[in-house]
Coordinates of C-alpha atoms and ligand atoms in Angstrom, one line a residue:
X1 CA -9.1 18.3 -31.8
X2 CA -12.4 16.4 -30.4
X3 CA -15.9 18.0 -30.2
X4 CA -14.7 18.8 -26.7
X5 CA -12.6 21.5 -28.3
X6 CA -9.5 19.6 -25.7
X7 CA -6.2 19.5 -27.2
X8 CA -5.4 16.2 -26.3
X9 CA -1.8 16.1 -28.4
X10 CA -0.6 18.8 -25.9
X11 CA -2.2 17.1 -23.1
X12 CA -1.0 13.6 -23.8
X13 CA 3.1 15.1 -24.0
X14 CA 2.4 16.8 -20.4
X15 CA 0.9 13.6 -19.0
X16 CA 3.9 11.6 -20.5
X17 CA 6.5 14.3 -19.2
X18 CA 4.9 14.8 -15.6
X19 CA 2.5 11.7 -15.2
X20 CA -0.4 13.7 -15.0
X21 CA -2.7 16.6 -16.3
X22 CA -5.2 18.9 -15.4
X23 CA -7.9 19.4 -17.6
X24 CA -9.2 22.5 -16.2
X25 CA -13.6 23.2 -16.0
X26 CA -15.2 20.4 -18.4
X27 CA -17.4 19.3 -16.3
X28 CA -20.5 20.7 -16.7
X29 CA -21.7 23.0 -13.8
X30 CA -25.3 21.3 -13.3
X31 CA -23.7 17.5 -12.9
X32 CA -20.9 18.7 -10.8
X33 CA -24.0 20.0 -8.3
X34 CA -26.0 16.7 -9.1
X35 CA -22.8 14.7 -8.6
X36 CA -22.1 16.4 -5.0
X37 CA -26.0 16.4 -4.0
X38 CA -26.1 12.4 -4.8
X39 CA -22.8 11.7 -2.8
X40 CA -24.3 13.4 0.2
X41 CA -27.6 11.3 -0.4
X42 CA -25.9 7.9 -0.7
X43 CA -23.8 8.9 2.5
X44 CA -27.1 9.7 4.4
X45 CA -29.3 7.2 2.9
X46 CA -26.8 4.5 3.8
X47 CA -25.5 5.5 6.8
X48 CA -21.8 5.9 5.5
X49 CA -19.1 6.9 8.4
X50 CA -15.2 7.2 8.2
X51 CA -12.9 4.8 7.2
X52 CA -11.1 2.3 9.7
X53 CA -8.0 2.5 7.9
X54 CA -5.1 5.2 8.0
X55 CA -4.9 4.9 4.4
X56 CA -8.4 5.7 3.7
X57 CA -8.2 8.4 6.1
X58 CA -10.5 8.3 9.4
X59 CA -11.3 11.7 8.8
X60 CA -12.4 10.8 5.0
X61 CA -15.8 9.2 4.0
X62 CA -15.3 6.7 1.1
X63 CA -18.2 5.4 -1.0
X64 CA -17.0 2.6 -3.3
X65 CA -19.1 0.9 -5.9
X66 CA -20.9 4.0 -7.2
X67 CA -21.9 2.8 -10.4
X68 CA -24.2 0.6 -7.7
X69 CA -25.6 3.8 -6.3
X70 CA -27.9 5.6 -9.1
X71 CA -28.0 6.8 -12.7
X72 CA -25.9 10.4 -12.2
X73 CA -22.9 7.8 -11.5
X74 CA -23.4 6.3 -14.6
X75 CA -22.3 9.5 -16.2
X76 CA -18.9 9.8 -15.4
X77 CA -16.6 7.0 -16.7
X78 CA -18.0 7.8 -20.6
X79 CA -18.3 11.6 -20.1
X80 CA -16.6 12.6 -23.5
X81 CA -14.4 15.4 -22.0
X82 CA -12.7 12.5 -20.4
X83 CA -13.0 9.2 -21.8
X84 CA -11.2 10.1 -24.8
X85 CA -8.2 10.6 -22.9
X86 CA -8.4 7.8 -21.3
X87 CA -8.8 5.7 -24.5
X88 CA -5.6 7.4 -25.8
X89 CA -3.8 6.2 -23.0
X90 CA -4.9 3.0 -22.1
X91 CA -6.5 2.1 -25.8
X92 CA -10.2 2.0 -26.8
X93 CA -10.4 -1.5 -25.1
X94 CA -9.9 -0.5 -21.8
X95 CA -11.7 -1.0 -18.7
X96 CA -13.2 0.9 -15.5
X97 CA -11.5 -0.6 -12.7
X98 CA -13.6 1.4 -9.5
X99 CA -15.6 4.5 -9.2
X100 CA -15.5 5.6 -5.8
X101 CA -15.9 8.8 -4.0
X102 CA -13.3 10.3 -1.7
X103 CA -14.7 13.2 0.8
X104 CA -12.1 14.5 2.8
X105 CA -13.2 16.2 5.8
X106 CA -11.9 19.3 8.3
X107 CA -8.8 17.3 10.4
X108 CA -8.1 14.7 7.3
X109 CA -4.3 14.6 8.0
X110 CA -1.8 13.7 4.9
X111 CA -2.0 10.3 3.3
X112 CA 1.3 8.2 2.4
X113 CA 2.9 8.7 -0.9
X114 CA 2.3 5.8 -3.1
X115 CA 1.4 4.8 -6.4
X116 CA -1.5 3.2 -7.9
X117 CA 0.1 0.5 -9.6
X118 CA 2.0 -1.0 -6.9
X119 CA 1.2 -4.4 -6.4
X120 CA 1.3 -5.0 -10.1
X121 CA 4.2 -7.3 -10.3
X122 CA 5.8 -5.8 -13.3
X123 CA 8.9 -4.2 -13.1
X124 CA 9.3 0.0 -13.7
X125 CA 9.2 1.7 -15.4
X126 CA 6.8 0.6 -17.9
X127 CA 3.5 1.7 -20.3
X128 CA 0.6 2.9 -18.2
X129 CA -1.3 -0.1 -17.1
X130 CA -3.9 1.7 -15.1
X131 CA -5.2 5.5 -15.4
X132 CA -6.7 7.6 -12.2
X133 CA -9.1 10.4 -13.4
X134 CA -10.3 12.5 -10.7
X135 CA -13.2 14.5 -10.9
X136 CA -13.4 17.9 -8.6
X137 CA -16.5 18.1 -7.0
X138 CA -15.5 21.0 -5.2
X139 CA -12.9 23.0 -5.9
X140 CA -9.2 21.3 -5.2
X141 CA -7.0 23.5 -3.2
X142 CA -3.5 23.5 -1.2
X143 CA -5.5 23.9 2.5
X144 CA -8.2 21.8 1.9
X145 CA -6.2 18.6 0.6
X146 CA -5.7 19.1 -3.4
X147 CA -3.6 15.7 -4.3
X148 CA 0.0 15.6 -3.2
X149 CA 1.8 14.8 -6.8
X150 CA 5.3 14.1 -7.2
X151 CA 5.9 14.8 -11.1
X152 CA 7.9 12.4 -13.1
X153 CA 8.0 9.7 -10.8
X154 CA 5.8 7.6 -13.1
X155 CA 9.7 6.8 -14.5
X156 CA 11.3 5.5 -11.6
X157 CA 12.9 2.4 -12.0
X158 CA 12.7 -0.6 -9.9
X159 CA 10.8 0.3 -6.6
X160 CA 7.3 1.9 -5.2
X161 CA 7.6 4.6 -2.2
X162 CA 7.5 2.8 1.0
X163 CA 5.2 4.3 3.4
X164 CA 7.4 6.3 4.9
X165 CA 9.3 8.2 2.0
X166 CA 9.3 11.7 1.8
X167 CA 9.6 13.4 -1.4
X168 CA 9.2 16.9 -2.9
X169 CA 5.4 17.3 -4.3
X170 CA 3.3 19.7 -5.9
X171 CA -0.6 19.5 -5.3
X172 CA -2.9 19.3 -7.8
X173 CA -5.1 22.5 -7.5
X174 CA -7.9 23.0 -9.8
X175 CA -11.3 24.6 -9.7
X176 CA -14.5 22.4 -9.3
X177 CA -15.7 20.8 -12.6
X178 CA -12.3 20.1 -13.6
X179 CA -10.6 16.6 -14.2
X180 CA -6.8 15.8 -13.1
X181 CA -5.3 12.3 -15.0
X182 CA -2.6 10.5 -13.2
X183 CA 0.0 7.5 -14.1
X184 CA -0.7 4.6 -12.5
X185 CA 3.1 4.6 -11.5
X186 CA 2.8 8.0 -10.4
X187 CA 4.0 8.7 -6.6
X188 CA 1.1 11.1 -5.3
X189 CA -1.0 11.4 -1.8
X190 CA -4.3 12.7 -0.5
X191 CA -3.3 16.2 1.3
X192 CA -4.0 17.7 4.5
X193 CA -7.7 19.2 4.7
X194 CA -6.9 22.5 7.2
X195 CA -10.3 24.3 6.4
X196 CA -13.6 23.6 7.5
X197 CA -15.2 22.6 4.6
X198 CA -15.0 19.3 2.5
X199 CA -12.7 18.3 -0.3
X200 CA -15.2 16.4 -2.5
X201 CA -13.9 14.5 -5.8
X202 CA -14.9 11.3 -7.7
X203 CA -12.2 8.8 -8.4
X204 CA -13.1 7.2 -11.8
X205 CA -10.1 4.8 -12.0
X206 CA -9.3 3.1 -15.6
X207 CA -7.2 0.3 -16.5
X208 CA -5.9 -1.7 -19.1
X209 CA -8.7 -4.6 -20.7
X210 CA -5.9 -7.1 -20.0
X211 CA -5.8 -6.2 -16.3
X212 CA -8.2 -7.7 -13.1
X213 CA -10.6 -4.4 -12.0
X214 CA -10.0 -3.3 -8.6
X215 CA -13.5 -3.3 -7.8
X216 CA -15.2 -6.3 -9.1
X217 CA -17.9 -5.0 -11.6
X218 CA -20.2 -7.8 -12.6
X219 CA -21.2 -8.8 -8.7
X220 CA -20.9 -5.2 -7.6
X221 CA -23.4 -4.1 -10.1
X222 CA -26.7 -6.2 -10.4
X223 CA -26.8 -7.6 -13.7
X224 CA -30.3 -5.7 -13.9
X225 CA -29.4 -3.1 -13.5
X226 CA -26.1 -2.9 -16.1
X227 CA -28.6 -4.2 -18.2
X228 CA -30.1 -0.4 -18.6
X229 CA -26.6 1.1 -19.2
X230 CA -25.7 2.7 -22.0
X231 CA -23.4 0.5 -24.2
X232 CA -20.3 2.3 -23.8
X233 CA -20.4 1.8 -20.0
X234 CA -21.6 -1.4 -20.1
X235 CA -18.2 -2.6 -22.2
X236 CA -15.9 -0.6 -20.2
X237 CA -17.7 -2.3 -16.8
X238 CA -15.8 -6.0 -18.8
X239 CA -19.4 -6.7 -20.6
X240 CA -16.8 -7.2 -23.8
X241 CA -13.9 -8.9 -24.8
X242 CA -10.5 -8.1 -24.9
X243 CA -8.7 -8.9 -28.4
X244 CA -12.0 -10.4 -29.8
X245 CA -10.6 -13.8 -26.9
X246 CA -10.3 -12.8 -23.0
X247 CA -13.4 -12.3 -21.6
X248 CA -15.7 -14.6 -23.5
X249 CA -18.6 -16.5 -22.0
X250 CA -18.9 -19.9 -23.4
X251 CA -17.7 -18.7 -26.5
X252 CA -19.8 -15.5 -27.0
X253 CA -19.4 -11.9 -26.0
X254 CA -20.6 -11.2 -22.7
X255 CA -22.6 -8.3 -23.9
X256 CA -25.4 -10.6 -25.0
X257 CA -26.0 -11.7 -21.7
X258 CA -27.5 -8.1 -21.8
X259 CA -29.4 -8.5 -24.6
X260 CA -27.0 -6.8 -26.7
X261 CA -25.4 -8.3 -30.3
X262 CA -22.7 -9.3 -29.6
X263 CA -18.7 -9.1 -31.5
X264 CA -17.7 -12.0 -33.4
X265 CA -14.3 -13.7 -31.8
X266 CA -11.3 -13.4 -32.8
X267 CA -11.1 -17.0 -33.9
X268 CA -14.7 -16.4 -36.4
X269 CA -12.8 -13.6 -37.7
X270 CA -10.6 -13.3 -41.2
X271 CA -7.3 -12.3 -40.9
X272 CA -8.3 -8.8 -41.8
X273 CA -10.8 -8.5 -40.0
X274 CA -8.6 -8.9 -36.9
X275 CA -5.6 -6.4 -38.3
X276 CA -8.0 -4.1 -38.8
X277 CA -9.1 -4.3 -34.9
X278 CA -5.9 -4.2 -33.5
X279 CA -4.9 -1.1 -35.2
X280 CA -8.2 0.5 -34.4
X281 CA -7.8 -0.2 -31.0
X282 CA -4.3 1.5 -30.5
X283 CA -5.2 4.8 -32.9
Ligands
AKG301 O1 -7.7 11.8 -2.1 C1 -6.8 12.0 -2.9 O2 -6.4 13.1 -3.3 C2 -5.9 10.8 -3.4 C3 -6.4 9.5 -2.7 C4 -5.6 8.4 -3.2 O3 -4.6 8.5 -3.9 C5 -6.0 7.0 -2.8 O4 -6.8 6.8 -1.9 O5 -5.4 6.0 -3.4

């Protein structure tokens, strides 16, 4: 087991079997508050209404780019009670494709079933190309809009839900402080807020190091500032290259563009050498 004392064998065969998994109060307490006190500021600060779109929700405020937005954001996409997941699933190469924030507010109706994956051009089912991890930043229940899930649809073949499908779903309840991994493939929805209170959650979405990022890192984030990331983050933003080859920057590793040393590519390496990376990168 990691230090995070997380079975991640058992969760991996529930993830595999359903297409997603709870990992239930790993968050710490303190950052969960931080994380919810920061949204609110960003919001404020910048003046941040509801979405235009029905599928954003125009009862839902959405703050992309977070990474953009302050040091507490930095946290989240190498927090170790949920990166290591992610690296099981995607391999220790991948990539953070967004961080955003999605606040559902009192009124927020439904969102279509769809799945995360679905312009990918690839046909289903196949290996998890991208990875949603979303963080509870207040607790995640039925009435206030928990995630609509629809379990095993991660293996349908051929086809993504049209926006008007209707399926059988489960929501994704879970206390504050708790983490909830999803398929790419997988079918799911925002639900229904019916309280009066906000449904607060970070989405820290992952994807393969092979894949374009949904949110476009290295203009999103000024180079100055990535420059005071930790390492970790820094390579999963794309500051690294994929294979030891994609990625490079006039035939070096983007990292030193932060000042960092940099990997040697795959084409300085011995043949070793690059067996040796390939199998670290899928253990
Ligand atoms: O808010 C949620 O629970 C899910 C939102 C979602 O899936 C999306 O916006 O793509």
């Amino acid at each position: 087991m990691p230090a995070s004392g997380i079975d991640l064998d058992a969760k991996m065969e529930a993830f595999e079997r359903d297409g997603f998994v709870v990992f239930e109060n790993v968050i710490e307490k303190d950052l969960v508050e931080e994380i919810r006190e920061e949204l609110l500021r960003v919001e404020r600060e910048h003046e941040i209404g509801f979405r235009e779109t029905s599928f954003e929700g125009k009862n839902t405020v959405r703050i992309y780019n977070l990474l953009a937005h302050g040091p507490t954001f930095w946290k989240v996409p190498v927090h170790p009670a949920a990166l290591p997941f992610a690296e099981r699933v995607l391999d220790r190469e991948l990539q953070l494709s967004s961080l955003s924030s999605i606040t559902l507010c009192p009124g927020q109706g439904a969102q279509p079933l769809h799945a995360d994956d679905q312009l990918i051009p690839v046909p289903k089912p196949h290996q998890p190309f991208t990875l949603n991890c979303i963080w509870a930043i207040s607790d995640f229940t039925e009435e206030n809009g928990a995630t609509r899930l629809v379990p095993g649809s991660h293996k349908a073949s051929g086809y993504n839900p049209g926006y008007d499908i209707e399926r059988d779903t489960v929501a994704g309840e879970m206390p504050a402080g708790s983490v909830l991994f999803w398929h790419g493939s997988l079918w799911h929805a925002g639900g229904t807020n019916r309280t009066d209170e906000r449904r607060f959650c970070v989405a820290n979405y992952y994807c393969a190091g092979f894949m374009r990022q949904q949110e476009n890192q290295y203009l999103g984030v000024p180079l100055e500032e990535a420059k005071k990331f930790p390492r970790r983050l820094q390579e999963l933003c794309g500051y690294s290259v994929y294979r030891g080859l994609y990625g490079h920057v006039d035939n070096a590793d983007p990292i030193t563009m932060l000042g960092r040393e940099g990997s040697k590519l795959t084409w300085e390496r011995t043949r070793e050498e690059v067996l040796n990376d390939l199998k670290g990168a899928a253990d």
